[in-house]
Tab-separated table of C-alpha atoms and ligand atoms in Angstrom:
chain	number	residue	atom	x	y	z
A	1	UNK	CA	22.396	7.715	-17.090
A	2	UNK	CA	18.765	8.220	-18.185
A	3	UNK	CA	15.707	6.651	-16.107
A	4	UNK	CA	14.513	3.627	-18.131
A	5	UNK	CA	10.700	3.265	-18.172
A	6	UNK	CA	9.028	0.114	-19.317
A	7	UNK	CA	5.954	0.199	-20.895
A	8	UNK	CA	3.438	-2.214	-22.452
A	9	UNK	CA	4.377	-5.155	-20.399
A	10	UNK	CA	2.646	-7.475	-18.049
A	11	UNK	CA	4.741	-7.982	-14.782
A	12	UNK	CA	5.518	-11.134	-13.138
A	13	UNK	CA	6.677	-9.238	-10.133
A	14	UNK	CA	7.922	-12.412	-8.070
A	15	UNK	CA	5.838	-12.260	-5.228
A	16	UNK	CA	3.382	-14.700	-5.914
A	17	UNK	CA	0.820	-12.652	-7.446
A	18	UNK	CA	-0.815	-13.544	-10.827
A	19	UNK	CA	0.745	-11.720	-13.322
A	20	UNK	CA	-0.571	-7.495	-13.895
A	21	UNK	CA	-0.111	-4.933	-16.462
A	22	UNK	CA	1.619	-2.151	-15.205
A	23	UNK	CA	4.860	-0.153	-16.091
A	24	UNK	CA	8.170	-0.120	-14.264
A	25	UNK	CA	10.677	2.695	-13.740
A	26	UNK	CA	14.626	2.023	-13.138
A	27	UNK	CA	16.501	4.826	-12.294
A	28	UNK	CA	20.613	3.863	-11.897
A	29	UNK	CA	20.959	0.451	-10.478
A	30	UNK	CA	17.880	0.484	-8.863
A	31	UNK	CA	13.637	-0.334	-9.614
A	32	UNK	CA	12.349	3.115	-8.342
A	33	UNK	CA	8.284	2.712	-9.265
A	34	UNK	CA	5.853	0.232	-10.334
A	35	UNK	CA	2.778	1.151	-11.769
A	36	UNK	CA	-0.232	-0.911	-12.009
A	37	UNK	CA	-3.635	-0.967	-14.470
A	38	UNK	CA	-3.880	2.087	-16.244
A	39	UNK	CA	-1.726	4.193	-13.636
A	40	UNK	CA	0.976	5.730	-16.288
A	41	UNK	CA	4.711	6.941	-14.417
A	42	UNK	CA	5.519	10.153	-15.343
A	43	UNK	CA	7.294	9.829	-18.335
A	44	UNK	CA	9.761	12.901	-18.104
A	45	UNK	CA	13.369	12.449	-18.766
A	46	UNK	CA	13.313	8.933	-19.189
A	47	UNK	CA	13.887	6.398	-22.026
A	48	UNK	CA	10.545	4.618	-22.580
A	49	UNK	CA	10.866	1.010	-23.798
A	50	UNK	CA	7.667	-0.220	-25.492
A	51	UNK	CA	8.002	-4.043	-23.964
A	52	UNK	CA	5.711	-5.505	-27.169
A	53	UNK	CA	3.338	-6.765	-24.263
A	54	UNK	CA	6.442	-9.194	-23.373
A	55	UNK	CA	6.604	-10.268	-19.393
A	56	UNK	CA	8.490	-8.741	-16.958
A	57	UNK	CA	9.903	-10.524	-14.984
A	58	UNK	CA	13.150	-10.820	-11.982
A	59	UNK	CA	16.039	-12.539	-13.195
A	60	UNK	CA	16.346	-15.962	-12.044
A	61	UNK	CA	18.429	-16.393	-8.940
A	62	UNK	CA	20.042	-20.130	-8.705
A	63	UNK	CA	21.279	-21.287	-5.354
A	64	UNK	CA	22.992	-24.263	-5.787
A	65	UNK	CA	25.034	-22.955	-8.665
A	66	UNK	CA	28.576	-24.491	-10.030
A	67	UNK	CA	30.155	-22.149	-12.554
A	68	UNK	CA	33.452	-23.502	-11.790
A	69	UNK	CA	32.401	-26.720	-13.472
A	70	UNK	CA	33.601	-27.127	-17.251
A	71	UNK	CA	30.102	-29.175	-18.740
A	72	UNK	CA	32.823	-32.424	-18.115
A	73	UNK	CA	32.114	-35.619	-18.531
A	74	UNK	CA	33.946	-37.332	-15.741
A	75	UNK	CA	35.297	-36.242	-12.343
A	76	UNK	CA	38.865	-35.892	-12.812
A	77	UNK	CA	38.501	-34.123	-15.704
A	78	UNK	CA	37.526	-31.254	-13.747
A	79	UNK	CA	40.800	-31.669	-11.531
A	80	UNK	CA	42.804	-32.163	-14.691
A	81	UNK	CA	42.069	-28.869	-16.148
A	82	UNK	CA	44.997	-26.460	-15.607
A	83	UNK	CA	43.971	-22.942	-13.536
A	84	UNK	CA	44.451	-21.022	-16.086
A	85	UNK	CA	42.146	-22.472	-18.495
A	86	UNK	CA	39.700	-23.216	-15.794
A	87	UNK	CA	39.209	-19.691	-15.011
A	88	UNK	CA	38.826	-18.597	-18.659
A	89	UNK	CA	36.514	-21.644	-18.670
A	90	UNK	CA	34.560	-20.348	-15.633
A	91	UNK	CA	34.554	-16.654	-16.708
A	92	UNK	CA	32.818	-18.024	-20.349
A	93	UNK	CA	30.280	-19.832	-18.035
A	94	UNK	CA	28.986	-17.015	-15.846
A	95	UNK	CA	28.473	-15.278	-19.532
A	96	UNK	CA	26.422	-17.940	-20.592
A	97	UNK	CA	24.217	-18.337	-17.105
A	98	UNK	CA	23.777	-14.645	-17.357
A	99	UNK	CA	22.642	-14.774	-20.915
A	100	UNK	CA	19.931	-16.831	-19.533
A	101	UNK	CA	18.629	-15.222	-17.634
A	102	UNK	CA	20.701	-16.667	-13.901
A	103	UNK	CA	21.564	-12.428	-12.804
A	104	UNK	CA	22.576	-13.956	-9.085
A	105	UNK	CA	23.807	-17.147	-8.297
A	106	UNK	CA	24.936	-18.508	-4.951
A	107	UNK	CA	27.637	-20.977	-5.464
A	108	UNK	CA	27.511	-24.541	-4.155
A	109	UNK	CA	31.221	-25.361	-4.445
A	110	UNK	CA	34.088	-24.319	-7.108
A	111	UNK	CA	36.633	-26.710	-8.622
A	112	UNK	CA	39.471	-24.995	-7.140
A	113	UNK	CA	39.958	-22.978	-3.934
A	114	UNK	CA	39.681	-19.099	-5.869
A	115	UNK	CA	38.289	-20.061	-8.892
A	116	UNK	CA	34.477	-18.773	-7.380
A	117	UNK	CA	36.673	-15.782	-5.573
A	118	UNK	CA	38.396	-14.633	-8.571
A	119	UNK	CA	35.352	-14.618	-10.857
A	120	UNK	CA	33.425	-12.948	-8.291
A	121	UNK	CA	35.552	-10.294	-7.971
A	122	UNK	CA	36.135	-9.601	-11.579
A	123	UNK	CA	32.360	-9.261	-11.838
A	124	UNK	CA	31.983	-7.231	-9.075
A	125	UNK	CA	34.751	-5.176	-10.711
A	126	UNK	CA	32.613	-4.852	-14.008
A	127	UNK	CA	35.385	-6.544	-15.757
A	128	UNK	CA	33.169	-10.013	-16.901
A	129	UNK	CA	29.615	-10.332	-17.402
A	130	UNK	CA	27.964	-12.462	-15.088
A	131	UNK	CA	25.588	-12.468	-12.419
A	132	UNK	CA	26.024	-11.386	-8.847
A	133	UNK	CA	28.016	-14.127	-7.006
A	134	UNK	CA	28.022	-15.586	-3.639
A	135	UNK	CA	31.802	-17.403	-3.661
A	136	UNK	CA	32.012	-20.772	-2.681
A	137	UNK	CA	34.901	-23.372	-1.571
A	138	UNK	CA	35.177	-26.507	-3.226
A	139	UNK	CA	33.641	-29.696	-1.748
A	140	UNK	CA	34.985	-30.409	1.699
A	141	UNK	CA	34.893	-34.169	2.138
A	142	UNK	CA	36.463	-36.633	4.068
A	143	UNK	CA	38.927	-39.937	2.677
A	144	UNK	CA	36.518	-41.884	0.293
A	145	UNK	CA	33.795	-38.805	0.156
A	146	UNK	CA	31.995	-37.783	-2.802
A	147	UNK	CA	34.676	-36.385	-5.202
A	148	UNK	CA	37.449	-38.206	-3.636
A	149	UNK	CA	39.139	-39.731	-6.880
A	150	UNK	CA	41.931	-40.754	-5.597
A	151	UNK	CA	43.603	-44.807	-6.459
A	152	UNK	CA	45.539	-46.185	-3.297
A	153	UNK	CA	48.699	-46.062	-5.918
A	154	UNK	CA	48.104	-42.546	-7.772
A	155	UNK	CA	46.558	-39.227	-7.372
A	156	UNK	CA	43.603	-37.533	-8.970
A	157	UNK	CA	41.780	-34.660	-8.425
A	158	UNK	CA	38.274	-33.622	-9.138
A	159	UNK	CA	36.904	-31.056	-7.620
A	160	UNK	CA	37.130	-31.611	-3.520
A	161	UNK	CA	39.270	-30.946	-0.739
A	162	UNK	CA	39.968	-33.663	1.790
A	163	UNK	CA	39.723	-32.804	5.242
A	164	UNK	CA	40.024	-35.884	8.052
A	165	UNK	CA	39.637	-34.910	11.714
A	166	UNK	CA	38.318	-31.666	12.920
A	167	UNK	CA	42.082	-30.486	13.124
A	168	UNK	CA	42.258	-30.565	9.533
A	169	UNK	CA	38.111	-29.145	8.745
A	170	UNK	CA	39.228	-26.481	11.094
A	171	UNK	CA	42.741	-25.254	9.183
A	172	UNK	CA	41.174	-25.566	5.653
A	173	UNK	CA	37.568	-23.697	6.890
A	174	UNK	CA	39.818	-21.121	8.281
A	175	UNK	CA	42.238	-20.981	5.034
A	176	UNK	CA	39.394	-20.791	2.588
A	177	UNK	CA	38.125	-18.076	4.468
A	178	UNK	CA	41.127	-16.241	4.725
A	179	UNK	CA	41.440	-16.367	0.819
A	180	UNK	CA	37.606	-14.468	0.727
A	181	UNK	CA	34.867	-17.670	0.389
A	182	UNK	CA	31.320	-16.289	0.964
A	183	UNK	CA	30.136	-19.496	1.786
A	184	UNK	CA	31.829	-22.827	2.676
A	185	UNK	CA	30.596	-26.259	1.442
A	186	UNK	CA	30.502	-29.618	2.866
A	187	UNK	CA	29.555	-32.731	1.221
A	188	UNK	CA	28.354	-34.861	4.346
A	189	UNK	CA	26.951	-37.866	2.516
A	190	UNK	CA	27.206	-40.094	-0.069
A	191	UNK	CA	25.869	-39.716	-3.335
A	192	UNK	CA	24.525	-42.362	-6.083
A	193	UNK	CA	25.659	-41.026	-8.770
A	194	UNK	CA	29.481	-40.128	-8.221
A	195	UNK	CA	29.988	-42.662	-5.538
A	196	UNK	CA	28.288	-45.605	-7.137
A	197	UNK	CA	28.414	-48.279	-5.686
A	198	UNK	CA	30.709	-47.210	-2.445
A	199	UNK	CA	28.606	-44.073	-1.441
A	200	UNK	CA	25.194	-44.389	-2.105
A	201	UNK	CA	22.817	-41.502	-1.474
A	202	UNK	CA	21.395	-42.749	1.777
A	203	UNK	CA	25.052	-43.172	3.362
A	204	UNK	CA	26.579	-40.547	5.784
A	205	UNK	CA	30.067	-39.586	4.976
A	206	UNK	CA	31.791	-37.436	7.706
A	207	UNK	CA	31.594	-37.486	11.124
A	208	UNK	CA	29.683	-34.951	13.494
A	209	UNK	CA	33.022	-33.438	14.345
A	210	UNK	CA	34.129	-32.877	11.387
A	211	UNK	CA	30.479	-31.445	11.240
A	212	UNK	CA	30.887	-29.151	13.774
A	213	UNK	CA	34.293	-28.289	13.618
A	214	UNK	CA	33.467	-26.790	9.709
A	215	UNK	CA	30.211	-25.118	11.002
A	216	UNK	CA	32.161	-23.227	14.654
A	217	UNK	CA	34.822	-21.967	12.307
A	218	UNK	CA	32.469	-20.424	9.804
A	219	UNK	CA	29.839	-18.890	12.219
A	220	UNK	CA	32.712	-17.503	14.530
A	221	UNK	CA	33.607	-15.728	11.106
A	222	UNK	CA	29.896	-14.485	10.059
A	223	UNK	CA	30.341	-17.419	6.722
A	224	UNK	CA	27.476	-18.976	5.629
A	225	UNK	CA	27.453	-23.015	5.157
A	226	UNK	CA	25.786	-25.533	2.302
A	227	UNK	CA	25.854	-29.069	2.428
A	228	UNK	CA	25.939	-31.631	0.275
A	229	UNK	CA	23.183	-33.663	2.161
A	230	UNK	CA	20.974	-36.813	1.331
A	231	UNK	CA	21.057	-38.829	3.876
A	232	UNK	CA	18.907	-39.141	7.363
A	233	UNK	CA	21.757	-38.759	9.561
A	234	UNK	CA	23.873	-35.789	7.098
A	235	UNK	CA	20.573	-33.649	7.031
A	236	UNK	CA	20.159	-33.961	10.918
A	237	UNK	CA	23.809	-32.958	11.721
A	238	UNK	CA	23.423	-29.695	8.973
A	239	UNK	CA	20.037	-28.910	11.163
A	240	UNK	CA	21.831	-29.313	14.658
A	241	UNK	CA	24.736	-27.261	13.370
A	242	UNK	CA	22.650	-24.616	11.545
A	243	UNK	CA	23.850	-25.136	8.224
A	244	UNK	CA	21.808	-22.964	6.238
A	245	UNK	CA	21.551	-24.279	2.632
A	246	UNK	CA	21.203	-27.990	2.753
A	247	UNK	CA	21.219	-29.245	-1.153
A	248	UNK	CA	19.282	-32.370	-1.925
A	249	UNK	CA	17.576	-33.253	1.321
A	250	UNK	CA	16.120	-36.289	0.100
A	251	UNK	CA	15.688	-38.697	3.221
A	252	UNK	CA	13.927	-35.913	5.856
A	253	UNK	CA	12.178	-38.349	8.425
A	254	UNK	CA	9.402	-36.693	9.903
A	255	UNK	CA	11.503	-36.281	12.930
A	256	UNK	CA	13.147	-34.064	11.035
A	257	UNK	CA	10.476	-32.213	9.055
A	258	UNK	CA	9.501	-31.130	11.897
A	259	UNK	CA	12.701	-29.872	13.184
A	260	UNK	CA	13.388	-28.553	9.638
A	261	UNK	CA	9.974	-26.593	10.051
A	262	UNK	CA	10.660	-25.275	13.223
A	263	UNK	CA	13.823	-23.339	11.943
A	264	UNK	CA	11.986	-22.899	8.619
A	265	UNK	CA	13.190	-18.985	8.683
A	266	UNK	CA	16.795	-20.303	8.867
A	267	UNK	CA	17.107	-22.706	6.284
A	268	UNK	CA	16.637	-22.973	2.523
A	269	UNK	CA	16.401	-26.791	0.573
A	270	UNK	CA	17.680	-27.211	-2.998
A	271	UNK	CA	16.974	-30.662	-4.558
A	272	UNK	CA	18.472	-30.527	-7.698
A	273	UNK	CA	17.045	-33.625	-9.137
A	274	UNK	CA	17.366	-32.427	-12.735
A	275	UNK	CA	20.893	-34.535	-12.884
A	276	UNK	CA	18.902	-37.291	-11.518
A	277	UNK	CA	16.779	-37.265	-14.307
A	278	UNK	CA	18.676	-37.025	-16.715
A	279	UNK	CA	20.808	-40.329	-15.206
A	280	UNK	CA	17.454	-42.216	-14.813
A	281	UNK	CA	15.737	-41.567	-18.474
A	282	UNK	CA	18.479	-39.845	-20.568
A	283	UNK	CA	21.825	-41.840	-20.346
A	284	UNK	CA	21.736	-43.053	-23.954
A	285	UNK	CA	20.961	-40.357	-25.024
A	286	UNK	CA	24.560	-38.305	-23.282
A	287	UNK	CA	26.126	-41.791	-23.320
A	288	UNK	CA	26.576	-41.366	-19.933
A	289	UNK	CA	28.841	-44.030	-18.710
A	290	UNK	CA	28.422	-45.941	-15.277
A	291	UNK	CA	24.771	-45.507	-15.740
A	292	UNK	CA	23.834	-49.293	-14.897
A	293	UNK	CA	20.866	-50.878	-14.455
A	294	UNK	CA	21.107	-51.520	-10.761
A	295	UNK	CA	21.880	-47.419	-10.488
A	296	UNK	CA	19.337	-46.382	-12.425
A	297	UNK	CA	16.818	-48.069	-10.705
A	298	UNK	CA	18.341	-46.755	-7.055
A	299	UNK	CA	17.986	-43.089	-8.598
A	300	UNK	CA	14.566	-43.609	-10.194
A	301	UNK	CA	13.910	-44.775	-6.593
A	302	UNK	CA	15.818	-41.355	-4.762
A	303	UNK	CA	13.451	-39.495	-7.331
A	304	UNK	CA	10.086	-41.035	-6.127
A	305	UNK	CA	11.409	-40.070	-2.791
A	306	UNK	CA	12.367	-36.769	-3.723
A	307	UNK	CA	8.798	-36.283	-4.831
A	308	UNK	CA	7.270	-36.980	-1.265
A	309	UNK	CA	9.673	-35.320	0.967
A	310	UNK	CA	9.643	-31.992	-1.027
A	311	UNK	CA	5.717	-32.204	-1.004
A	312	UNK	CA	5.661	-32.540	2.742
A	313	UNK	CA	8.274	-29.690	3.170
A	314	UNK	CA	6.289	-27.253	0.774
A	315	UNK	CA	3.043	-28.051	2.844
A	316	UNK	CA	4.924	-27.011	5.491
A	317	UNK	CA	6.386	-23.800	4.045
A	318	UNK	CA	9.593	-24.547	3.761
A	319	UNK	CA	11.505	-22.863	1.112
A	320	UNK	CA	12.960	-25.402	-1.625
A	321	UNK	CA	14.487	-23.364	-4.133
A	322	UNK	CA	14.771	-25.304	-7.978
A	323	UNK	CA	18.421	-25.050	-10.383
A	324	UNK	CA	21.777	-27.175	-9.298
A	325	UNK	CA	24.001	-29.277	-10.993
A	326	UNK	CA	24.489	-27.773	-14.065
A	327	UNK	CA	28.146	-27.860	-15.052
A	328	UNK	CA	28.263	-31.036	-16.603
A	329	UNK	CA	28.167	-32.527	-20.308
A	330	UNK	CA	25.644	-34.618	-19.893
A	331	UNK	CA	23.688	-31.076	-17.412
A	332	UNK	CA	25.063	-28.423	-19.159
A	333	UNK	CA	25.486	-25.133	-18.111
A	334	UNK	CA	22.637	-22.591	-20.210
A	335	UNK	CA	20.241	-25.812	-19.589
A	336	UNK	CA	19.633	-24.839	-15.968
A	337	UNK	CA	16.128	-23.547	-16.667
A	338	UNK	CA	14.973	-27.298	-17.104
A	339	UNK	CA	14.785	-27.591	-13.081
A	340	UNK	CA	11.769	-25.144	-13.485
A	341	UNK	CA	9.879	-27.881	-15.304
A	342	UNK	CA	11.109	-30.833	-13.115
A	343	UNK	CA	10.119	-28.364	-9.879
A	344	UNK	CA	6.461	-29.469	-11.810
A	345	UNK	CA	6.312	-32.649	-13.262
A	346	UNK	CA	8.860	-34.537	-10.831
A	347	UNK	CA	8.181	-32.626	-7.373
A	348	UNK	CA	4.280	-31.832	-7.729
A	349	UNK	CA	5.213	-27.941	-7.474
A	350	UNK	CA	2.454	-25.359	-9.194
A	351	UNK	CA	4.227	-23.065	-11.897
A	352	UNK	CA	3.836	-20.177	-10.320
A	353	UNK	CA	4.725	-21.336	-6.854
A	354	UNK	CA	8.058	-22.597	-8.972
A	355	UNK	CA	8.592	-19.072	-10.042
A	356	UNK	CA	8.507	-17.476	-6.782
A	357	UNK	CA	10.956	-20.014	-5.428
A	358	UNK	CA	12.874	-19.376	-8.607
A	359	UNK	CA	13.145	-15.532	-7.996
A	360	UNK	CA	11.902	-13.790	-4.382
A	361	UNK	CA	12.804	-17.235	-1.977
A	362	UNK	CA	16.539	-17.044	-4.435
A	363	UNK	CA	16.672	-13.584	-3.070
A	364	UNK	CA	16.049	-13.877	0.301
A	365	UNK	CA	18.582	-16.904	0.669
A	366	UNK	CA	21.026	-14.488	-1.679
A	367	UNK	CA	21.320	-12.254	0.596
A	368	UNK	CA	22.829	-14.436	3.398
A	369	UNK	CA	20.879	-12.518	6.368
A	370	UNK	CA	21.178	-9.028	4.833
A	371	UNK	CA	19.184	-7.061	3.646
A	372	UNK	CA	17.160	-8.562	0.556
A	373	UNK	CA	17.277	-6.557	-2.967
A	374	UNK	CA	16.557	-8.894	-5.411
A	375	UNK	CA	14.160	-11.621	-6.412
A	376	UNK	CA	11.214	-9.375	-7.246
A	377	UNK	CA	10.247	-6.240	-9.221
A	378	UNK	CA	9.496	-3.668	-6.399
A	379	UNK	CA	10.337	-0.431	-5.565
A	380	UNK	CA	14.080	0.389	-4.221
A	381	UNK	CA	15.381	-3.733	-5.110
A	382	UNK	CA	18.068	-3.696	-7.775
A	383	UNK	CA	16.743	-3.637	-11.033
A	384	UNK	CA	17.900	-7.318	-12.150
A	385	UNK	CA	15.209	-8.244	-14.475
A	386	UNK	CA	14.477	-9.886	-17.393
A	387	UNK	CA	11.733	-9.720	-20.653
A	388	UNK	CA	9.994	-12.833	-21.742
A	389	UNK	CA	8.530	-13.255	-24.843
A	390	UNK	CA	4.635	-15.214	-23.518
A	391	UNK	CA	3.772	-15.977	-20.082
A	392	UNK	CA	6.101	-18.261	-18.043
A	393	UNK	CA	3.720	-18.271	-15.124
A	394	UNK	CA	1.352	-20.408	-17.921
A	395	UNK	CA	4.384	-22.366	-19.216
A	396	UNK	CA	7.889	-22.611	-18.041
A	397	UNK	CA	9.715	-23.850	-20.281
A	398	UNK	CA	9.974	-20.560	-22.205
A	399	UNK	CA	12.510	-19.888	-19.563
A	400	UNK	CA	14.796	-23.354	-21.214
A	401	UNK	CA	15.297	-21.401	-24.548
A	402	UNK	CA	17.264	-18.247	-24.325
A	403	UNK	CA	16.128	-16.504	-27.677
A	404	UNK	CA	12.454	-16.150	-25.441
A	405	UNK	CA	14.502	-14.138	-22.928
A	406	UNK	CA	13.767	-11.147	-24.975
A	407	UNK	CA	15.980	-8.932	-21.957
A	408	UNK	CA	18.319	-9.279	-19.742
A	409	UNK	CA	18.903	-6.559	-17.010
A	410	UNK	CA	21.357	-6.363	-14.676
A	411	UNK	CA	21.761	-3.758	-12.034
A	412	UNK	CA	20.228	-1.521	-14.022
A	413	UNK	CA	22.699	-2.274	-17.236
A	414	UNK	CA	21.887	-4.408	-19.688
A	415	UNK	CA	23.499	-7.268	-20.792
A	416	UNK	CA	21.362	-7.958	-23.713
A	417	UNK	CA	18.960	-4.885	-24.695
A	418	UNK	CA	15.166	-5.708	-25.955
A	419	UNK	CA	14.544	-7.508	-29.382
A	420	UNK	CA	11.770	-7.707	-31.139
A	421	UNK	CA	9.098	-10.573	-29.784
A	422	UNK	CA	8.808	-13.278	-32.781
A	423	UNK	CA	4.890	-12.249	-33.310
A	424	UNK	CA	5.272	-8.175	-32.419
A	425	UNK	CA	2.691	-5.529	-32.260
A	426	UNK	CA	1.403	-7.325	-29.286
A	427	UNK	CA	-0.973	-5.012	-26.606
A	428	UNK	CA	-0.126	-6.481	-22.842
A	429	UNK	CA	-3.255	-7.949	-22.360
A	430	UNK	CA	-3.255	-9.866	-18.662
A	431	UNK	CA	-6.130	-9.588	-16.505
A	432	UNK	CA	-6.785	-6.971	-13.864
B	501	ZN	ZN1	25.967	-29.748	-6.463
């Protein structure tokens, strides 16, 4: 395979940095130089792409990612859709996340116990297009937990497994991870939205055994952990038992901001507040139902203090990474990109600061205490990148509409090759 050597691009390398002109040089899966300013790469041998003056940019890594989930409407329809066309449904997903722009993801819980597993593997295998995956289990949750759809006189399934008692955490932890999880989930509190109003956000919903017994069986086993956790007491137990993704995060006390900062190397925060938003302004709009009043006012509320807890954590560097929840009709998947603007306007987050948690933090939290090769365009990472047509570190939500994804790269391969930028003939003109 020829070297591929970009040319005539500015490069939003991931890092932080404003954004440079420069050139980039891929050789097989991997980013092998990046030039800056006038510095040209030797040009020999390779197969120069003229970039237009597009962005360069890594592809977007999304850590709280659910490409099991069919863009339902309800709960049970997720546990009423057959295995076989859930995985078809899954594998059409991870297309459409790659197409824009998602080329890693780190799952946050499947609907079935090897739906993530399968897909992974068949990615890995270079039989589907997708992005890189970290597999998840489904939502662990105890009796009455968020998920658990159950009627005292008939069964339904969304997309959990129960687990009561430690006995039972420990045998399904230790199943799941048998059948190949990367990661196991636990939802350990309640939620507004799908437990309304039995489960609100600020409850806790499992018990510090059940906790721990999850958390001993994955560590003795080198697995990662993510937790579904809003409340006080849920985020507490996931920093005691060194869960290391904790999704949402909302009610931090500053007891435990500063615990959360003193492990800030260990841990990574997702908020996901995108489906909150779209409960709180948009319900009409999806006709979402069970979007009352009296819920929308609690979740317009969890927003506001969404807003002040990430703010404290980001002044005191801890990483919150933006995308989750997408998988649902009213939060589809391909709309993912719209946490990048939220990140902004509902969490007080700078673009550019959004960016780097969107690509180089993704990376480091991808690669689950090995060694990091994605998230940024540097020299020996895998050459996962992507071409955007304008600036995204001046306005992100280029990144919501796929046809100004000019590029998408994926260890070295693409999965959609460069078209033309809608105004072309451009020079890359950022400053030096
Ligand atoms: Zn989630």
């Amino acid at each position: 395979m020829a070297n591929k050597l970009f040319t005539n691009l500015v490069i939003f390398d991931g890092s932080g940095k404003k954004p440079y002109v420069g050139e980039v040089l891929v050789q097989g899966n991997r980013i092998k130089t990046v030039s800056r300013g006038s510095n040209k790469i030797n040009r020999e041998g390779a197969d120069v792409v003229d970039a237009d003056g597009a962005t360069l940019m890594p592809g977007m890594i999304n850590c709280h990612s659910h490409i099991g989930y069919p863009d339902s409407e309800g709960l049970t329809d997720i546990g009423d859709l057959p295995p076989e066309e859930h995985i078809l449904n899954a594998r059409a997903n991870a297309g459409t996340v790659l197409d824009h722009g998602f080329t890693s993801v780190v799952s946050a819980a499947c609907a079935k116990p090897r739906l993530d597993i399968v897909l992974r593997n068949e990615i890995n295998a270079g039989l589907s297009p997708g992005p890189r995956m970290r597999a998840a289990s489904p939502q662990l949750i105890g009796t009455g937990g968020n998920g658990d759809a159950r009627q005292l006189h008939m069964h339904h399934q969304s997309f959990e497994m129960i687990c009561d008692g430690p006995v039972e955490m420990r045998r399904t932890v230790r199943e799941l991870i048998r059948e190949g999880v990367d990661l196991i989930k636990i939802s350990n509190s309640g939620d507004t939205l799908g437990m309304w109003p039995n489960g609100q956000s600020g409850y806790e919903t499992m018990a510090e055994d059940e906790v721990a017994a999850a958390a001993e069986v994955a560590h003795s086993r080198g697995k990662w952990l993510a937790a579904h956790a809003r409340a006080t007491g849920s985020i507490e137990l996931c920093l005691k038992y060194g869960i290391q993704i904790i999704h949402h995060a909302t009610f931090a006390t500053t007891k435990l901001l500063d615990k959360l900062e003193e492990k800030k190397s260990k841990h990574w925060v997702c908020p996901a507040v995108g489906i909150l938003y779209v409960c709180a302004y948009e319900a009409d709009d999806w006709e979402m139902l069970g979007c009352d009043t009296a819920m929308i006012s609690n979740v317009e509320a969890e927003l506001q203090t969404a807003h002040i807890t990430m703010q404290k954590m980001l002044k005191r560097g801890i990483r919150i990474l933006p995308f989750g929840d997408y998988g649902f009709a009213f939060n589809p998947h391909g709309a993912d990109a719209r946490e990048l603007e939220h990140m902004v306007n509902l969490l007080g987050f700078k673009p550019i600061e959004t960016l780097v948690a969107a690509t180089k933090w993704g990376g480091e939290a991808f690669a689950m205490g090995g060694s990091v090769e994605v998230g940024e365009i540097k020299a020996g990472y895998l050459a996962d990148m992507l071409l955007v047509d304008g600036d995204p570190t001046k306005d992100l939500t280029l990144l919501q509409d796929r046809d100004n994804i000019l590029m998408v790269m994926k260890d070295g391969q693409y999965h959609r090759s460069l078209t033309r930028r809608r105004a072309s003939g451009r020079r890359a003109a950022a400053a030096e």
